[in-house]
Amino acid sequence: MKLAFITLAFLGVATLPLLPALRELRRPRDDQPLSIDLASVRDPRQAGREIRAALGTLTGDGRDAIAADSDLLLDNGRSVVTVTCGGVLDVAEARVSRAYARGNARIGRHASLGAIATDGWLMLADGAAVQAAADAEEGIMAGERCSLGMSAACGGVLELALGSSFRRLWGHPIVAVGKVEHEPEEADPPTIEDVVVWGKRRLSLPTGYVADRDIVVHSDVRIGRGCRVKGSVKAHGSILVMPGAVIEGNLVARKDIHVLGEAALSRNLFAERDLILGPGATVGEWGGYKTAYAGRRVRIARGARVFGALIAHRGGAVV
């Protein structure tokens, strides 16, 4: 008797999660396709618009808020919640939660800044940091070892120097600046990957190969020097792009995407793990906006450019 009761109780508990599904099969209430708004696009500069809307009408000069009609210099270590400046804003040494400048803005290495929007240029000295968001109408110039917080966006060029870190960037283009050291290439003897197409463990496109269609593989992909791919490349493994390659479609990898440098990537890049852009690598082109995304980290070398968005889910850096 006890065993029968335990059995019935077990069956009842096991079938309980199936009741909603059985009810849905009998009387469907959720059998229509999901409605997706294809026109819905996330505005990468929304944070800046919100700062301008909140601080654009700020007036007065109080203990927690400063509103200046002309240029403003903060260099006394003062802590301020909000700052609105009608001219050039220079935060040399102060703690500011939110700031809006109608002119240019300069952030020093000894400043602490939460979020900032400017209608001109935003310039960060070496070692300066923005904790949350930065937005500039004209452009952003970040010195060495700067931190651009959770997001940084601008209407023009966004320049990053060596050692700068970021999460989400938007610019036209995003440029890792600095002198690129070109080491002389060694005349290595060609390997089998340089002369034939093969795919036992990974698909390898040899030097100068032209592919006129999409490529989908269940392993790694190596795109050789000077190759031209007129479609997209999707790999369940990693994608390695050698210098001089031209990719006219998207690159999608379940693992890493590694562009060694001097390659032209016309469309979007999506790596579920890491994304590495070598010296001279270019994503997108003038007049268009593309996205380079990494589910983990991004490493971008000096001389690389991205026209549009550069997103590193776990953080990125200029190396």
CSV table of C-alpha atoms in Angstrom, one decimal:
chain,number,residue,atom,x,y,z
A,1,MET,CA,0.0,0.0,0.0
A,2,LYS,CA,2.8,2.4,0.9
A,3,LEU,CA,4.7,1.5,-2.3
A,4,ALA,CA,1.6,2.2,-4.4
A,5,PHE,CA,1.1,5.6,-2.7
A,6,ILE,CA,4.7,6.6,-3.3
A,7,THR,CA,4.4,5.5,-7.0
A,8,LEU,CA,1.3,7.6,-7.5
A,9,ALA,CA,2.9,10.6,-5.8
A,10,PHE,CA,6.0,10.3,-8.0
A,11,LEU,CA,3.9,10.0,-11.2
A,12,GLY,CA,1.9,13.1,-10.1
A,13,VAL,CA,5.0,15.1,-9.5
A,14,ALA,CA,6.5,14.0,-12.8
A,15,THR,CA,3.4,14.9,-14.9
A,16,LEU,CA,2.7,18.2,-13.1
A,17,PRO,CA,5.1,20.2,-15.4
A,18,LEU,CA,3.3,18.8,-18.5
A,19,LEU,CA,-0.1,20.2,-17.6
A,20,PRO,CA,0.5,23.7,-19.1
A,21,ALA,CA,1.7,22.0,-22.4
A,22,LEU,CA,-1.3,19.7,-22.5
A,23,ARG,CA,-3.6,22.6,-21.9
A,24,GLU,CA,-1.9,24.6,-24.7
A,25,LEU,CA,-2.3,21.7,-27.1
A,26,ARG,CA,-6.0,21.4,-26.4
A,27,ARG,CA,-6.7,25.2,-26.5
A,28,PRO,CA,-3.8,27.0,-28.3
A,29,ARG,CA,-3.3,30.5,-27.1
A,30,ASP,CA,0.3,31.1,-28.1
A,31,ASP,CA,0.4,29.5,-31.6
A,32,GLN,CA,1.2,32.7,-33.6
A,33,PRO,CA,4.7,33.9,-34.7
A,34,LEU,CA,6.4,36.3,-32.5
A,35,SER,CA,6.1,39.9,-33.5
A,36,ILE,CA,9.5,41.5,-34.2
A,37,ASP,CA,9.9,45.2,-34.9
A,38,LEU,CA,12.6,45.1,-37.6
A,39,ALA,CA,12.8,48.9,-37.4
A,40,SER,CA,13.9,48.8,-33.7
A,41,VAL,CA,17.5,49.8,-33.5
A,42,ARG,CA,19.4,50.6,-30.3
A,43,ASP,CA,20.8,54.1,-30.4
A,44,PRO,CA,24.5,53.9,-29.4
A,45,ARG,CA,24.4,57.6,-28.3
A,46,GLN,CA,21.3,57.4,-26.1
A,47,ALA,CA,23.3,57.9,-22.9
A,48,GLY,CA,24.6,61.2,-24.3
A,49,ARG,CA,21.2,62.4,-25.3
A,50,GLU,CA,19.9,61.7,-21.8
A,51,ILE,CA,22.7,63.7,-20.2
A,52,ARG,CA,22.0,66.6,-22.5
A,53,ALA,CA,18.3,66.5,-21.7
A,54,ALA,CA,18.8,66.3,-18.0
A,55,LEU,CA,21.6,69.0,-17.7
A,56,GLY,CA,20.8,71.3,-20.6
A,57,THR,CA,18.6,73.6,-18.6
A,58,LEU,CA,20.5,73.4,-15.3
A,59,THR,CA,21.1,76.9,-13.8
A,60,GLY,CA,22.6,78.3,-10.6
A,61,ASP,CA,25.7,77.5,-8.6
A,62,GLY,CA,25.1,75.4,-5.5
A,63,ARG,CA,27.1,73.0,-3.4
A,64,ASP,CA,26.2,70.0,-5.5
A,65,ALA,CA,25.7,71.6,-8.9
A,66,ILE,CA,27.6,74.1,-11.0
A,67,ALA,CA,26.2,75.9,-14.1
A,68,ALA,CA,28.6,78.2,-15.9
A,69,ASP,CA,27.8,80.3,-19.0
A,70,SER,CA,31.4,80.2,-20.3
A,71,ASP,CA,34.5,78.2,-19.8
A,72,LEU,CA,35.0,76.3,-16.5
A,73,LEU,CA,38.0,74.9,-14.8
A,74,LEU,CA,37.7,72.4,-11.9
A,75,ASP,CA,41.1,71.9,-10.3
A,76,ASN,CA,40.6,72.1,-6.5
A,77,GLY,CA,39.5,68.5,-5.8
A,78,ARG,CA,35.9,69.5,-5.2
A,79,SER,CA,33.1,66.9,-5.3
A,80,VAL,CA,30.2,67.9,-7.5
A,81,VAL,CA,27.1,66.0,-8.5
A,82,THR,CA,26.3,67.8,-11.8
A,83,VAL,CA,28.1,70.3,-14.0
A,84,THR,CA,26.8,72.3,-17.0
A,85,CYS,CA,29.3,74.4,-18.9
A,86,GLY,CA,28.5,76.8,-21.8
A,87,GLY,CA,32.1,76.8,-23.1
A,88,VAL,CA,35.1,74.6,-22.6
A,89,LEU,CA,35.1,72.3,-19.6
A,90,ASP,CA,38.4,71.4,-18.0
A,91,VAL,CA,38.2,68.8,-15.2
A,92,ALA,CA,41.8,68.7,-14.0
A,93,GLU,CA,41.2,67.5,-10.4
A,94,ALA,CA,37.7,67.0,-9.2
A,95,ARG,CA,35.0,64.4,-8.5
A,96,VAL,CA,32.0,64.9,-10.9
A,97,SER,CA,29.1,62.5,-11.3
A,98,ARG,CA,27.6,64.0,-14.5
A,99,ALA,CA,28.8,66.7,-16.8
A,100,TYR,CA,27.6,68.5,-19.9
A,101,ALA,CA,29.7,70.9,-22.0
A,102,ARG,CA,28.5,72.9,-25.0
A,103,GLY,CA,32.1,73.3,-26.1
A,104,ASN,CA,35.1,70.9,-25.8
A,105,ALA,CA,35.9,69.0,-22.7
A,106,ARG,CA,39.3,67.9,-21.2
A,107,ILE,CA,39.6,65.3,-18.5
A,108,GLY,CA,42.8,65.0,-16.4
A,109,ARG,CA,44.3,61.9,-14.9
A,110,HIS,CA,43.5,63.0,-11.4
A,111,ALA,CA,39.8,63.6,-12.1
A,112,SER,CA,37.0,61.2,-11.2
A,113,LEU,CA,34.1,61.4,-13.7
A,114,GLY,CA,31.0,59.3,-13.8
A,115,ALA,CA,29.4,60.3,-17.2
A,116,ILE,CA,29.9,63.2,-19.6
A,117,ALA,CA,28.4,64.6,-22.8
A,118,THR,CA,29.9,67.4,-24.9
A,119,ASP,CA,28.9,69.2,-28.1
A,120,GLY,CA,32.5,69.5,-29.1
A,121,TRP,CA,35.6,67.2,-28.7
A,122,LEU,CA,36.2,65.1,-25.6
A,123,MET,CA,39.9,64.8,-24.8
A,124,LEU,CA,41.3,62.4,-22.1
A,125,ALA,CA,44.8,62.8,-20.7
A,126,ASP,CA,47.0,59.7,-20.2
A,127,GLY,CA,45.5,57.6,-17.5
A,128,ALA,CA,42.2,59.5,-17.3
A,129,ALA,CA,39.0,57.5,-16.8
A,130,VAL,CA,35.3,57.8,-17.3
A,131,GLN,CA,33.4,55.3,-15.2
A,132,ALA,CA,30.0,55.0,-17.0
A,133,ALA,CA,29.4,56.8,-20.3
A,134,ALA,CA,31.1,59.3,-22.6
A,135,ASP,CA,29.5,61.0,-25.6
A,136,ALA,CA,31.0,63.7,-27.8
A,137,GLU,CA,29.4,65.3,-30.9
A,138,GLU,CA,32.6,66.0,-32.7
A,139,GLY,CA,35.0,63.2,-31.6
A,140,ILE,CA,36.9,61.6,-28.8
A,141,MET,CA,40.7,61.5,-28.2
A,142,ALA,CA,41.8,59.1,-25.5
A,143,GLY,CA,45.5,59.1,-24.3
A,144,GLU,CA,47.4,56.1,-23.2
A,145,ARG,CA,46.0,53.8,-20.5
A,146,CYS,CA,42.6,55.6,-20.5
A,147,SER,CA,39.4,53.9,-19.4
A,148,LEU,CA,36.3,54.7,-21.4
A,149,GLY,CA,33.9,53.0,-18.9
A,150,MET,CA,30.8,51.0,-20.1
A,151,SER,CA,30.2,53.0,-23.3
A,152,ALA,CA,31.8,55.8,-25.4
A,153,ALA,CA,30.3,57.2,-28.5
A,154,CYS,CA,30.8,60.2,-30.8
A,155,GLY,CA,29.7,61.7,-34.1
A,156,GLY,CA,33.2,61.6,-35.6
A,157,VAL,CA,36.5,59.8,-35.1
A,158,LEU,CA,37.2,58.0,-31.8
A,159,GLU,CA,40.9,57.7,-31.2
A,160,LEU,CA,42.4,55.2,-28.7
A,161,ALA,CA,46.0,55.1,-27.6
A,162,LEU,CA,48.0,52.2,-26.3
A,163,GLY,CA,46.7,50.5,-23.1
A,164,SER,CA,43.2,52.1,-23.3
A,165,SER,CA,40.3,49.9,-22.2
A,166,PHE,CA,36.7,49.9,-23.1
A,167,ARG,CA,33.4,47.9,-23.3
A,168,ARG,CA,31.2,49.5,-26.0
A,169,LEU,CA,32.5,52.0,-28.6
A,170,TRP,CA,30.8,53.9,-31.4
A,171,GLY,CA,32.7,56.1,-33.9
A,172,HIS,CA,33.3,56.8,-37.5
A,173,PRO,CA,35.8,55.4,-37.4
A,174,ILE,CA,37.2,53.9,-34.2
A,175,VAL,CA,41.0,54.1,-34.6
A,176,ALA,CA,43.8,52.6,-32.5
A,177,VAL,CA,46.4,55.3,-32.9
A,178,GLY,CA,50.2,55.1,-32.4
A,179,LYS,CA,53.2,54.2,-34.5
A,180,VAL,CA,53.0,50.7,-35.9
A,181,GLU,CA,56.2,48.8,-35.9
A,182,HIS,CA,56.5,46.9,-39.1
A,183,GLU,CA,58.9,44.0,-38.7
A,184,PRO,CA,60.5,42.6,-41.8
A,185,GLU,CA,58.7,39.5,-42.9
A,186,GLU,CA,60.7,36.3,-43.0
A,187,ALA,CA,60.6,34.3,-46.2
A,188,ASP,CA,59.2,31.1,-44.7
A,189,PRO,CA,58.8,28.2,-47.1
A,190,PRO,CA,55.2,27.7,-48.1
A,191,THR,CA,53.2,25.1,-46.4
A,192,ILE,CA,50.3,22.9,-47.7
A,193,GLU,CA,47.9,25.6,-46.4
A,194,ASP,CA,49.4,28.1,-48.7
A,195,VAL,CA,49.0,26.1,-51.9
A,196,VAL,CA,45.9,23.9,-51.8
A,197,VAL,CA,42.4,23.9,-50.3
A,198,TRP,CA,42.1,21.3,-47.6
A,199,GLY,CA,39.7,20.6,-44.7
A,200,LYS,CA,40.5,17.6,-42.7
A,201,ARG,CA,40.7,19.5,-39.4
A,202,ARG,CA,40.0,23.0,-40.7
A,203,LEU,CA,39.2,24.6,-44.0
A,204,SER,CA,42.2,26.4,-45.4
A,205,LEU,CA,42.0,28.8,-48.3
A,206,PRO,CA,45.4,29.1,-50.0
A,207,THR,CA,47.2,32.3,-51.0
A,208,GLY,CA,45.3,34.4,-53.6
A,209,TYR,CA,42.2,32.1,-53.6
A,210,VAL,CA,38.9,33.6,-54.7
A,211,ALA,CA,35.7,32.3,-53.2
A,212,ASP,CA,32.5,33.5,-54.9
A,213,ARG,CA,30.0,32.2,-52.4
A,214,ASP,CA,29.3,31.8,-48.7
A,215,ILE,CA,31.4,29.4,-46.7
A,216,VAL,CA,30.0,27.4,-43.8
A,217,VAL,CA,32.2,24.8,-42.0
A,218,HIS,CA,31.9,22.8,-38.8
A,219,SER,CA,35.6,23.4,-37.9
A,220,ASP,CA,38.2,26.2,-38.0
A,221,VAL,CA,38.8,28.3,-41.1
A,222,ARG,CA,42.0,29.8,-42.3
A,223,ILE,CA,41.8,32.5,-45.0
A,224,GLY,CA,45.2,32.9,-46.6
A,225,ARG,CA,47.1,36.0,-47.8
A,226,GLY,CA,45.5,37.9,-50.6
A,227,CYS,CA,42.3,35.8,-50.6
A,228,ARG,CA,39.1,37.3,-51.7
A,229,VAL,CA,35.8,36.0,-50.3
A,230,LYS,CA,32.7,37.4,-51.9
A,231,GLY,CA,30.3,36.0,-49.4
A,232,SER,CA,30.1,35.4,-45.7
A,233,VAL,CA,32.1,33.0,-43.6
A,234,LYS,CA,30.6,31.0,-40.7
A,235,ALA,CA,32.6,28.6,-38.6
A,236,HIS,CA,31.7,26.4,-35.7
A,237,GLY,CA,35.4,26.8,-34.7
A,238,SER,CA,37.7,29.8,-35.0
A,239,ILE,CA,38.5,32.0,-38.0
A,240,LEU,CA,42.0,33.1,-38.9
A,241,VAL,CA,42.4,35.9,-41.5
A,242,MET,CA,45.9,36.4,-42.9
A,243,PRO,CA,47.2,39.8,-44.1
A,244,GLY,CA,46.0,41.1,-47.4
A,245,ALA,CA,42.7,39.2,-47.4
A,246,VAL,CA,39.5,40.9,-48.5
A,247,ILE,CA,36.2,39.6,-47.0
A,248,GLU,CA,33.0,41.1,-48.6
A,249,GLY,CA,30.6,39.3,-46.3
A,250,ASN,CA,30.1,38.8,-42.6
A,251,LEU,CA,32.5,36.8,-40.4
A,252,VAL,CA,30.7,34.6,-37.7
A,253,ALA,CA,32.6,32.2,-35.4
A,254,ARG,CA,31.5,30.1,-32.5
A,255,LYS,CA,35.0,30.6,-31.1
A,256,ASP,CA,37.6,33.3,-31.9
A,257,ILE,CA,38.2,35.6,-34.8
A,258,HIS,CA,41.9,36.6,-35.3
A,259,VAL,CA,42.8,39.1,-38.1
A,260,LEU,CA,46.5,39.2,-38.4
A,261,GLY,CA,46.5,42.7,-40.0
A,262,GLU,CA,46.2,44.6,-43.2
A,263,ALA,CA,43.0,42.9,-44.1
A,264,ALA,CA,39.8,44.5,-45.4
A,265,LEU,CA,36.6,43.3,-43.8
A,266,SER,CA,33.6,44.9,-45.5
A,267,ARG,CA,30.8,43.9,-43.1
A,268,ASN,CA,30.1,42.7,-39.6
A,269,LEU,CA,32.2,40.5,-37.3
A,270,PHE,CA,30.7,38.2,-34.6
A,271,ALA,CA,32.9,36.1,-32.3
A,272,GLU,CA,31.4,34.2,-29.5
A,273,ARG,CA,34.8,34.2,-27.7
A,274,ASP,CA,37.6,36.6,-28.4
A,275,LEU,CA,38.2,39.1,-31.3
A,276,ILE,CA,41.7,40.2,-32.3
A,277,LEU,CA,42.3,42.9,-34.9
A,278,GLY,CA,45.9,43.2,-36.0
A,279,PRO,CA,47.7,46.3,-37.3
A,280,GLY,CA,46.0,47.8,-40.3
A,281,ALA,CA,42.9,45.7,-40.1
A,282,THR,CA,39.8,47.6,-41.3
A,283,VAL,CA,36.2,46.8,-40.5
A,284,GLY,CA,33.6,48.6,-42.7
A,285,GLU,CA,34.3,51.6,-44.8
A,286,TRP,CA,33.6,55.3,-45.1
A,287,GLY,CA,29.9,56.2,-45.2
A,288,GLY,CA,28.7,52.9,-43.6
A,289,TYR,CA,28.4,51.5,-40.1
A,290,LYS,CA,29.3,48.0,-39.1
A,291,THR,CA,29.7,46.0,-35.9
A,292,ALA,CA,32.6,44.1,-34.5
A,293,TYR,CA,31.4,42.0,-31.5
A,294,ALA,CA,33.2,39.7,-29.1
A,295,GLY,CA,31.4,37.6,-26.5
A,296,ARG,CA,34.5,37.7,-24.3
A,297,ARG,CA,37.3,40.1,-25.1
A,298,VAL,CA,38.7,42.4,-27.8
A,299,ARG,CA,42.3,43.1,-28.6
A,300,ILE,CA,42.9,45.8,-31.1
A,301,ALA,CA,46.3,46.7,-32.4
A,302,ARG,CA,47.6,50.2,-33.3
A,303,GLY,CA,46.6,51.1,-36.9
A,304,ALA,CA,43.3,49.1,-36.9
A,305,ARG,CA,40.0,50.8,-37.7
A,306,VAL,CA,36.4,50.0,-37.2
A,307,PHE,CA,33.6,52.1,-38.9
A,308,GLY,CA,30.7,51.8,-36.4
A,309,ALA,CA,30.5,49.8,-33.2
A,310,LEU,CA,33.2,47.8,-31.4
A,311,ILE,CA,31.8,45.7,-28.5
A,312,ALA,CA,33.6,43.6,-26.0
A,313,HIS,CA,31.3,41.9,-23.6
A,314,ARG,CA,34.0,41.3,-21.1
A,315,GLY,CA,36.2,44.3,-21.9
A,316,GLY,CA,38.6,45.3,-24.6
A,317,ALA,CA,42.0,47.0,-24.9
A,318,VAL,CA,44.5,48.5,-27.3
A,319,VAL,CA,47.7,46.5,-27.5
